[in-house]
Amino acid sequence: MAALFTKFFSQAFTIFLLILPALFSKSNAGVIVVYWGQNGGEGSLTKTCNTGKFRVVNIGFLSKFGNGQKPEINLAGHCNPASNGCQGVGAGIKNCQSKGIKVLLSIGGGAGNYGLSSEADAGSVANYLWNNFLGGQSNSRPLGNAVLDGIDFDIEKGGPHYAALARKLSEYSKRGKKVYLSAAPQCPFPDQYLNGALSTGLFDYVWVQFYNNPQCQFTTSNPNAFRDSWNKWTSIKAGQFFVGLPASRQAAGSGFVNPNDLKNQVFPFVKGSPKYGGIMLYDKFNDDRSGYSSQIRGSV
């Protein structure tokens, strides 16, 4: 009996030693998030998810909404929603979701005509998003009957009512499928347009744009500016935080981080946060040309 116990203990300990590295390696493992939709040359949504590189895809952008306007989605060279030409994107959404990849609709963006004039206006926009992209019902769903996983706030202009929009969208989670909320604030803390919404504590993901903001983006000559900003952002109530970066030098005016610098200097620091989620890349078109995600994928 003693010999049998010793043999069992030895085998169990051996198995424990084998899985121990895996346990620790996954404790701070992150994922790659990407924006898709603003360049027809980046390939379809189906092909994007079939690469296996990305765990969240933000479809950008719903660039017209609020102030009583009829909301409009702009998918650049991919399709024309005005002629009901984006229904096929729905098949891509379902394909991604079948692989466990979340697909969110990003509202706002750097261009466009959007803003919220009141809490009632925010409620109307939330209702539109629910019925046309989430779990509600509408005869005019721009992307067909696919049900997206949530809404991404890439708000770079507009009024103070995005907190009301976040609260209303969060309430829809009570109807069944969870509505994920994400945000893409600029790295100067707090964000000029999203501070109110983020203060609700309702956001699952925050991908901070550490680009086009020299005062807080990463540089090898002054890494502390980036670190200070990251520490401020991860102090707020939200699920996970991501380092938002341009996927190539051409994707932003500044803020591109050399893949080796990312692996050797950025990742060791940000992985110290229990809220670390990974990186966000803008965007799929630029990533195709630079191969950035492939270069850093094993280190995220």
mmCIF file of C-alpha atoms in Angstrom:
data_model
loop_
_atom_site.group_PDB
_atom_site.id
_atom_site.type_symbol
_atom_site.label_atom_id
_atom_site.label_comp_id
_atom_site.label_asym_id
_atom_site.label_seq_id
_atom_site.Cartn_x
_atom_site.Cartn_y
_atom_site.Cartn_z
ATOM 1 C CA MET A 1 0.000 0.000 0.000
ATOM 2 C CA ALA A 2 2.822 2.386 0.895
ATOM 3 C CA ALA A 3 4.577 1.674 -2.382
ATOM 4 C CA LEU A 4 1.342 2.279 -4.281
ATOM 5 C CA PHE A 5 0.826 5.603 -2.483
ATOM 6 C CA THR A 6 4.411 6.646 -3.188
ATOM 7 C CA LYS A 7 3.986 5.839 -6.873
ATOM 8 C CA PHE A 8 0.695 7.781 -7.035
ATOM 9 C CA PHE A 9 2.219 10.794 -5.254
ATOM 10 C CA SER A 10 5.232 10.728 -7.550
ATOM 11 C CA GLN A 11 3.042 10.683 -10.666
ATOM 12 C CA ALA A 12 0.808 13.459 -9.333
ATOM 13 C CA PHE A 13 3.811 15.621 -8.480
ATOM 14 C CA THR A 14 5.278 15.058 -11.930
ATOM 15 C CA ILE A 15 2.008 16.169 -13.549
ATOM 16 C CA PHE A 16 1.933 19.244 -11.298
ATOM 17 C CA LEU A 17 5.448 20.206 -12.379
ATOM 18 C CA LEU A 18 4.448 19.825 -16.022
ATOM 19 C CA ILE A 19 1.408 22.112 -15.778
ATOM 20 C CA LEU A 20 3.015 24.649 -13.429
ATOM 21 C CA PRO A 21 4.669 26.704 -16.220
ATOM 22 C CA ALA A 22 1.407 26.803 -18.149
ATOM 23 C CA LEU A 23 -0.438 28.121 -15.115
ATOM 24 C CA PHE A 24 1.972 30.979 -14.689
ATOM 25 C CA SER A 25 2.316 31.760 -18.380
ATOM 26 C CA LYS A 26 -1.438 32.250 -18.717
ATOM 27 C CA SER A 27 -1.787 34.395 -15.621
ATOM 28 C CA ASN A 28 -0.734 37.520 -17.493
ATOM 29 C CA ALA A 29 -1.429 36.414 -21.058
ATOM 30 C CA GLY A 30 -3.174 39.030 -23.166
ATOM 31 C CA VAL A 31 -5.028 39.142 -26.451
ATOM 32 C CA ILE A 32 -4.934 41.303 -29.567
ATOM 33 C CA VAL A 33 -7.874 43.547 -30.445
ATOM 34 C CA VAL A 34 -8.176 45.112 -33.893
ATOM 35 C CA TYR A 35 -10.301 47.704 -35.654
ATOM 36 C CA TRP A 36 -11.795 46.692 -38.986
ATOM 37 C CA GLY A 37 -13.980 48.511 -41.487
ATOM 38 C CA GLN A 38 -12.249 51.632 -42.741
ATOM 39 C CA ASN A 39 -10.391 50.275 -45.767
ATOM 40 C CA GLY A 40 -11.699 47.888 -48.394
ATOM 41 C CA GLY A 41 -8.141 46.658 -48.966
ATOM 42 C CA GLU A 42 -7.991 44.925 -45.573
ATOM 43 C CA GLY A 43 -10.061 41.914 -46.621
ATOM 44 C CA SER A 44 -13.372 40.686 -45.311
ATOM 45 C CA LEU A 45 -14.407 40.302 -41.684
ATOM 46 C CA THR A 46 -14.496 36.542 -42.230
ATOM 47 C CA LYS A 47 -10.866 36.496 -43.381
ATOM 48 C CA THR A 48 -9.892 38.766 -40.479
ATOM 49 C CA CYS A 49 -11.198 36.303 -37.911
ATOM 50 C CA ASN A 50 -9.916 33.288 -39.806
ATOM 51 C CA THR A 51 -6.327 34.485 -39.249
ATOM 52 C CA GLY A 52 -6.677 33.387 -35.630
ATOM 53 C CA LYS A 53 -4.750 36.461 -34.452
ATOM 54 C CA PHE A 54 -7.539 38.514 -32.901
ATOM 55 C CA ARG A 55 -9.913 37.859 -30.006
ATOM 56 C CA VAL A 56 -11.969 41.041 -30.351
ATOM 57 C CA VAL A 57 -12.824 42.915 -33.549
ATOM 58 C CA ASN A 58 -14.275 46.417 -33.472
ATOM 59 C CA ILE A 59 -16.300 47.271 -36.574
ATOM 60 C CA GLY A 60 -15.799 50.967 -37.295
ATOM 61 C CA PHE A 61 -17.662 53.187 -37.450
ATOM 62 C CA LEU A 62 -21.200 54.287 -36.724
ATOM 63 C CA SER A 63 -20.053 57.821 -37.475
ATOM 64 C CA LYS A 64 -23.400 59.626 -37.577
ATOM 65 C CA PHE A 65 -25.822 59.632 -34.657
ATOM 66 C CA GLY A 66 -27.469 61.850 -32.076
ATOM 67 C CA ASN A 67 -29.080 65.280 -32.210
ATOM 68 C CA GLY A 68 -32.138 63.787 -33.852
ATOM 69 C CA GLN A 69 -30.199 62.517 -36.879
ATOM 70 C CA LYS A 70 -30.826 59.195 -38.545
ATOM 71 C CA PRO A 71 -27.779 57.111 -37.540
ATOM 72 C CA GLU A 72 -25.471 55.910 -40.315
ATOM 73 C CA ILE A 73 -22.703 53.336 -40.377
ATOM 74 C CA ASN A 74 -19.669 53.984 -42.574
ATOM 75 C CA LEU A 75 -17.663 50.962 -43.681
ATOM 76 C CA ALA A 76 -15.602 52.849 -46.249
ATOM 77 C CA GLY A 77 -14.684 50.627 -49.201
ATOM 78 C CA HIS A 78 -16.323 47.468 -47.894
ATOM 79 C CA CYS A 79 -19.984 48.108 -48.668
ATOM 80 C CA ASN A 80 -22.664 50.762 -48.983
ATOM 81 C CA PRO A 81 -25.242 50.626 -46.181
ATOM 82 C CA ALA A 82 -27.380 53.274 -47.902
ATOM 83 C CA SER A 83 -28.279 50.707 -50.577
ATOM 84 C CA ASN A 84 -28.623 47.916 -48.006
ATOM 85 C CA GLY A 85 -25.314 46.565 -49.252
ATOM 86 C CA CYS A 86 -23.746 45.562 -45.913
ATOM 87 C CA GLN A 87 -26.002 42.618 -45.084
ATOM 88 C CA GLY A 88 -23.175 40.251 -45.973
ATOM 89 C CA VAL A 89 -21.101 41.523 -43.075
ATOM 90 C CA GLY A 90 -23.545 39.700 -40.831
ATOM 91 C CA ALA A 91 -22.201 36.347 -42.041
ATOM 92 C CA GLY A 92 -18.718 37.523 -41.100
ATOM 93 C CA ILE A 93 -19.911 38.467 -37.625
ATOM 94 C CA LYS A 94 -21.427 35.023 -37.093
ATOM 95 C CA ASN A 95 -18.258 33.343 -38.341
ATOM 96 C CA CYS A 96 -16.142 35.306 -35.868
ATOM 97 C CA GLN A 97 -18.486 34.522 -32.985
ATOM 98 C CA SER A 98 -18.438 30.825 -33.853
ATOM 99 C CA LYS A 99 -14.696 30.951 -33.163
ATOM 100 C CA GLY A 100 -15.181 32.626 -29.792
ATOM 101 C CA ILE A 101 -14.204 36.055 -31.124
ATOM 102 C CA LYS A 102 -16.223 39.010 -29.850
ATOM 103 C CA VAL A 103 -17.418 41.539 -32.424
ATOM 104 C CA LEU A 104 -18.356 45.029 -31.281
ATOM 105 C CA LEU A 105 -19.735 48.032 -33.142
ATOM 106 C CA SER A 106 -17.567 51.103 -32.664
ATOM 107 C CA ILE A 107 -19.454 54.385 -32.520
ATOM 108 C CA GLY A 108 -17.843 57.754 -33.177
ATOM 109 C CA GLY A 109 -14.349 57.860 -34.641
ATOM 110 C CA GLY A 110 -12.052 60.704 -35.595
ATOM 111 C CA ALA A 111 -14.410 62.004 -38.266
ATOM 112 C CA GLY A 112 -18.147 62.064 -38.728
ATOM 113 C CA ASN A 113 -21.139 63.935 -37.429
ATOM 114 C CA TYR A 114 -22.145 62.734 -33.991
ATOM 115 C CA GLY A 115 -22.963 63.923 -30.500
ATOM 116 C CA LEU A 116 -25.600 63.654 -27.799
ATOM 117 C CA SER A 117 -27.702 66.682 -26.949
ATOM 118 C CA SER A 118 -29.462 65.298 -23.856
ATOM 119 C CA GLU A 119 -30.094 62.187 -21.798
ATOM 120 C CA ALA A 120 -33.248 61.615 -23.827
ATOM 121 C CA ASP A 121 -31.145 61.771 -26.988
ATOM 122 C CA ALA A 122 -28.776 59.208 -25.446
ATOM 123 C CA GLY A 123 -31.765 56.979 -24.737
ATOM 124 C CA SER A 124 -32.921 57.219 -28.347
ATOM 125 C CA VAL A 125 -29.469 56.275 -29.649
ATOM 126 C CA ALA A 126 -29.279 53.341 -27.214
ATOM 127 C CA ASN A 127 -32.666 52.141 -28.424
ATOM 128 C CA TYR A 128 -31.490 52.391 -32.034
ATOM 129 C CA LEU A 129 -28.324 50.420 -31.293
ATOM 130 C CA TRP A 130 -30.289 47.743 -29.444
ATOM 131 C CA ASN A 131 -32.830 47.261 -32.213
ATOM 132 C CA ASN A 132 -30.487 47.528 -35.179
ATOM 133 C CA PHE A 133 -27.237 45.878 -34.024
ATOM 134 C CA LEU A 134 -27.863 44.057 -30.742
ATOM 135 C CA GLY A 135 -30.669 41.837 -29.451
ATOM 136 C CA GLY A 136 -33.663 43.914 -30.490
ATOM 137 C CA GLN A 137 -35.831 43.829 -33.600
ATOM 138 C CA SER A 138 -35.893 46.097 -36.649
ATOM 139 C CA ASN A 139 -36.735 45.881 -40.329
ATOM 140 C CA SER A 140 -33.668 47.930 -41.221
ATOM 141 C CA ARG A 141 -30.720 46.194 -39.557
ATOM 142 C CA PRO A 142 -27.681 47.428 -41.550
ATOM 143 C CA LEU A 143 -25.623 44.277 -40.919
ATOM 144 C CA GLY A 144 -28.462 41.781 -41.129
ATOM 145 C CA ASN A 145 -29.724 39.584 -38.317
ATOM 146 C CA ALA A 146 -26.344 39.000 -36.674
ATOM 147 C CA VAL A 147 -26.348 40.081 -33.020
ATOM 148 C CA LEU A 148 -23.160 41.904 -32.093
ATOM 149 C CA ASP A 149 -21.529 41.399 -28.708
ATOM 150 C CA GLY A 150 -21.495 45.035 -27.662
ATOM 151 C CA ILE A 151 -20.680 48.669 -28.318
ATOM 152 C CA ASP A 152 -17.288 50.378 -28.427
ATOM 153 C CA PHE A 153 -17.121 54.083 -27.534
ATOM 154 C CA ASP A 154 -14.498 55.760 -29.736
ATOM 155 C CA ILE A 155 -15.718 59.229 -28.852
ATOM 156 C CA GLU A 156 -13.528 62.097 -30.004
ATOM 157 C CA LYS A 157 -16.100 64.895 -30.001
ATOM 158 C CA GLY A 158 -19.572 65.657 -28.701
ATOM 159 C CA GLY A 159 -21.387 66.516 -25.503
ATOM 160 C CA PRO A 160 -21.515 65.230 -21.927
ATOM 161 C CA HIS A 161 -24.223 62.584 -22.171
ATOM 162 C CA TYR A 162 -22.244 59.430 -22.947
ATOM 163 C CA ALA A 163 -22.641 58.227 -19.355
ATOM 164 C CA ALA A 164 -26.393 58.050 -19.948
ATOM 165 C CA LEU A 165 -25.769 56.071 -23.139
ATOM 166 C CA ALA A 166 -23.531 53.609 -21.287
ATOM 167 C CA ARG A 167 -26.081 53.115 -18.506
ATOM 168 C CA LYS A 168 -28.918 52.525 -20.948
ATOM 169 C CA LEU A 169 -26.928 50.027 -23.021
ATOM 170 C CA SER A 170 -25.875 48.209 -19.867
ATOM 171 C CA GLU A 171 -29.529 47.814 -18.870
ATOM 172 C CA TYR A 172 -30.149 45.785 -22.024
ATOM 173 C CA SER A 173 -27.914 43.050 -20.592
ATOM 174 C CA LYS A 174 -30.803 42.229 -18.271
ATOM 175 C CA ARG A 175 -32.783 41.018 -21.285
ATOM 176 C CA GLY A 176 -30.536 38.014 -21.864
ATOM 177 C CA LYS A 177 -27.260 38.177 -23.753
ATOM 178 C CA LYS A 178 -24.697 40.442 -22.108
ATOM 179 C CA VAL A 179 -23.985 43.718 -23.903
ATOM 180 C CA TYR A 180 -20.244 44.341 -23.631
ATOM 181 C CA LEU A 181 -19.072 47.930 -23.360
ATOM 182 C CA SER A 182 -15.632 49.119 -24.411
ATOM 183 C CA ALA A 183 -13.983 52.505 -24.791
ATOM 184 C CA ALA A 184 -11.001 53.943 -26.643
ATOM 185 C CA PRO A 185 -9.970 57.057 -24.698
ATOM 186 C CA GLN A 186 -6.942 59.176 -25.583
ATOM 187 C CA CYS A 187 -4.045 58.571 -23.186
ATOM 188 C CA PRO A 188 -4.073 62.010 -21.453
ATOM 189 C CA PHE A 189 -5.929 61.294 -18.207
ATOM 190 C CA PRO A 190 -8.828 61.844 -17.763
ATOM 191 C CA ASP A 191 -10.230 61.743 -21.265
ATOM 192 C CA GLN A 192 -11.959 64.929 -22.378
ATOM 193 C CA TYR A 193 -15.014 63.214 -23.846
ATOM 194 C CA LEU A 194 -15.218 59.817 -22.130
ATOM 195 C CA ASN A 195 -14.530 60.665 -18.495
ATOM 196 C CA GLY A 196 -18.231 60.770 -17.601
ATOM 197 C CA ALA A 197 -19.008 57.458 -19.281
ATOM 198 C CA LEU A 198 -15.985 55.708 -17.799
ATOM 199 C CA SER A 199 -16.877 57.024 -14.351
ATOM 200 C CA THR A 200 -19.966 54.789 -14.411
ATOM 201 C CA GLY A 201 -17.718 51.759 -13.878
ATOM 202 C CA LEU A 202 -19.733 49.819 -16.457
ATOM 203 C CA PHE A 203 -17.018 49.218 -19.052
ATOM 204 C CA ASP A 204 -15.610 45.746 -19.641
ATOM 205 C CA TYR A 205 -12.681 46.820 -21.812
ATOM 206 C CA VAL A 206 -10.678 50.033 -22.116
ATOM 207 C CA TRP A 207 -8.152 50.290 -24.956
ATOM 208 C CA VAL A 208 -6.248 53.488 -24.334
ATOM 209 C CA GLN A 209 -4.957 55.263 -27.445
ATOM 210 C CA PHE A 210 -1.243 55.680 -26.746
ATOM 211 C CA TYR A 211 -0.697 57.423 -30.080
ATOM 212 C CA ASN A 212 -1.096 60.898 -31.516
ATOM 213 C CA ASN A 213 -0.485 62.063 -27.939
ATOM 214 C CA PRO A 214 3.259 62.697 -27.462
ATOM 215 C CA GLN A 215 2.805 63.625 -23.812
ATOM 216 C CA CYS A 216 1.831 60.089 -22.785
ATOM 217 C CA GLN A 217 2.738 57.666 -25.571
ATOM 218 C CA PHE A 218 5.703 55.326 -25.196
ATOM 219 C CA THR A 219 9.199 56.397 -26.244
ATOM 220 C CA THR A 220 12.484 54.754 -25.329
ATOM 221 C CA SER A 221 13.856 58.151 -24.337
ATOM 222 C CA ASN A 222 11.032 58.866 -21.871
ATOM 223 C CA PRO A 223 9.199 55.668 -20.897
ATOM 224 C CA ASN A 224 7.977 57.188 -17.620
ATOM 225 C CA ALA A 225 5.385 59.363 -19.374
ATOM 226 C CA PHE A 226 3.741 56.218 -20.720
ATOM 227 C CA ARG A 227 4.050 54.408 -17.399
ATOM 228 C CA ASP A 228 2.490 57.256 -15.451
ATOM 229 C CA SER A 229 -0.453 57.374 -17.854
ATOM 230 C CA TRP A 230 -0.941 53.600 -17.747
ATOM 231 C CA ASN A 231 -0.977 53.643 -13.948
ATOM 232 C CA LYS A 232 -3.606 56.373 -13.904
ATOM 233 C CA TRP A 233 -5.836 54.555 -16.353
ATOM 234 C CA THR A 234 -5.656 51.217 -14.571
ATOM 235 C CA SER A 235 -6.719 52.910 -11.336
ATOM 236 C CA ILE A 236 -10.284 53.441 -12.560
ATOM 237 C CA LYS A 237 -13.098 50.927 -12.255
ATOM 238 C CA ALA A 238 -13.233 48.827 -15.429
ATOM 239 C CA GLY A 239 -12.676 45.225 -16.389
ATOM 240 C CA GLN A 240 -9.496 45.065 -18.469
ATOM 241 C CA PHE A 241 -7.095 47.590 -19.949
ATOM 242 C CA PHE A 242 -5.260 47.405 -23.268
ATOM 243 C CA VAL A 243 -2.340 49.285 -24.783
ATOM 244 C CA GLY A 244 -3.715 50.914 -27.931
ATOM 245 C CA LEU A 245 -1.124 51.284 -30.698
ATOM 246 C CA PRO A 246 -0.927 52.064 -34.414
ATOM 247 C CA ALA A 247 -0.293 48.891 -36.421
ATOM 248 C CA SER A 248 2.207 50.709 -38.634
ATOM 249 C CA ARG A 249 4.022 54.031 -38.811
ATOM 250 C CA GLN A 250 1.506 55.128 -41.425
ATOM 251 C CA ALA A 251 -1.490 54.427 -39.189
ATOM 252 C CA ALA A 252 -0.915 57.440 -36.911
ATOM 253 C CA GLY A 253 0.984 60.698 -36.750
ATOM 254 C CA SER A 254 3.041 59.446 -33.800
ATOM 255 C CA GLY A 255 3.141 56.644 -31.263
ATOM 256 C CA PHE A 256 4.381 53.688 -33.297
ATOM 257 C CA VAL A 257 6.355 51.324 -31.050
ATOM 258 C CA ASN A 258 9.043 49.067 -32.479
ATOM 259 C CA PRO A 259 8.016 45.426 -31.889
ATOM 260 C CA ASN A 260 11.220 44.682 -29.968
ATOM 261 C CA ASP A 261 10.709 47.702 -27.715
ATOM 262 C CA LEU A 262 7.140 46.561 -27.110
ATOM 263 C CA LYS A 263 8.287 43.090 -26.118
ATOM 264 C CA ASN A 264 11.293 44.163 -24.048
ATOM 265 C CA GLN A 265 10.120 47.370 -22.379
ATOM 266 C CA VAL A 266 6.337 47.790 -22.594
ATOM 267 C CA PHE A 267 5.023 44.286 -21.942
ATOM 268 C CA PRO A 268 7.137 43.585 -18.831
ATOM 269 C CA PHE A 269 5.714 46.762 -17.273
ATOM 270 C CA VAL A 270 2.027 46.574 -18.219
ATOM 271 C CA LYS A 271 1.778 42.877 -17.379
ATOM 272 C CA GLY A 272 2.396 43.871 -13.779
ATOM 273 C CA SER A 273 -1.194 45.067 -13.619
ATOM 274 C CA PRO A 274 -3.873 42.485 -12.746
ATOM 275 C CA LYS A 275 -6.156 44.418 -15.102
ATOM 276 C CA TYR A 276 -3.876 43.923 -18.131
ATOM 277 C CA GLY A 277 -5.843 42.602 -21.109
ATOM 278 C CA GLY A 278 -3.514 42.879 -24.103
ATOM 279 C CA ILE A 279 -3.084 45.326 -26.955
ATOM 280 C CA MET A 280 -5.367 47.070 -29.407
ATOM 281 C CA LEU A 281 -4.162 47.737 -32.936
ATOM 282 C CA TYR A 282 -5.443 50.339 -35.352
ATOM 283 C CA ASP A 283 -6.129 48.912 -37.790
ATOM 284 C CA LYS A 284 -6.429 45.673 -39.784
ATOM 285 C CA PHE A 285 -5.397 47.354 -43.057
ATOM 286 C CA ASN A 286 -2.157 48.655 -41.573
ATOM 287 C CA ASP A 287 -1.475 45.416 -39.727
ATOM 288 C CA ASP A 288 -1.694 43.514 -43.007
ATOM 289 C CA ARG A 289 1.035 45.689 -44.445
ATOM 290 C CA SER A 290 3.355 45.788 -41.457
ATOM 291 C CA GLY A 291 2.871 42.273 -40.112
ATOM 292 C CA TYR A 292 2.901 43.831 -36.645
ATOM 293 C CA SER A 293 0.523 41.396 -34.949
ATOM 294 C CA SER A 294 2.506 38.421 -36.238
ATOM 295 C CA GLN A 295 5.712 39.890 -34.818
ATOM 296 C CA ILE A 296 4.357 40.428 -31.302
ATOM 297 C CA ARG A 297 1.675 37.750 -31.070
ATOM 298 C CA GLY A 298 3.757 35.310 -29.048
ATOM 299 C CA SER A 299 4.593 37.916 -26.402
ATOM 300 C CA VAL A 300 1.205 39.507 -25.723
#
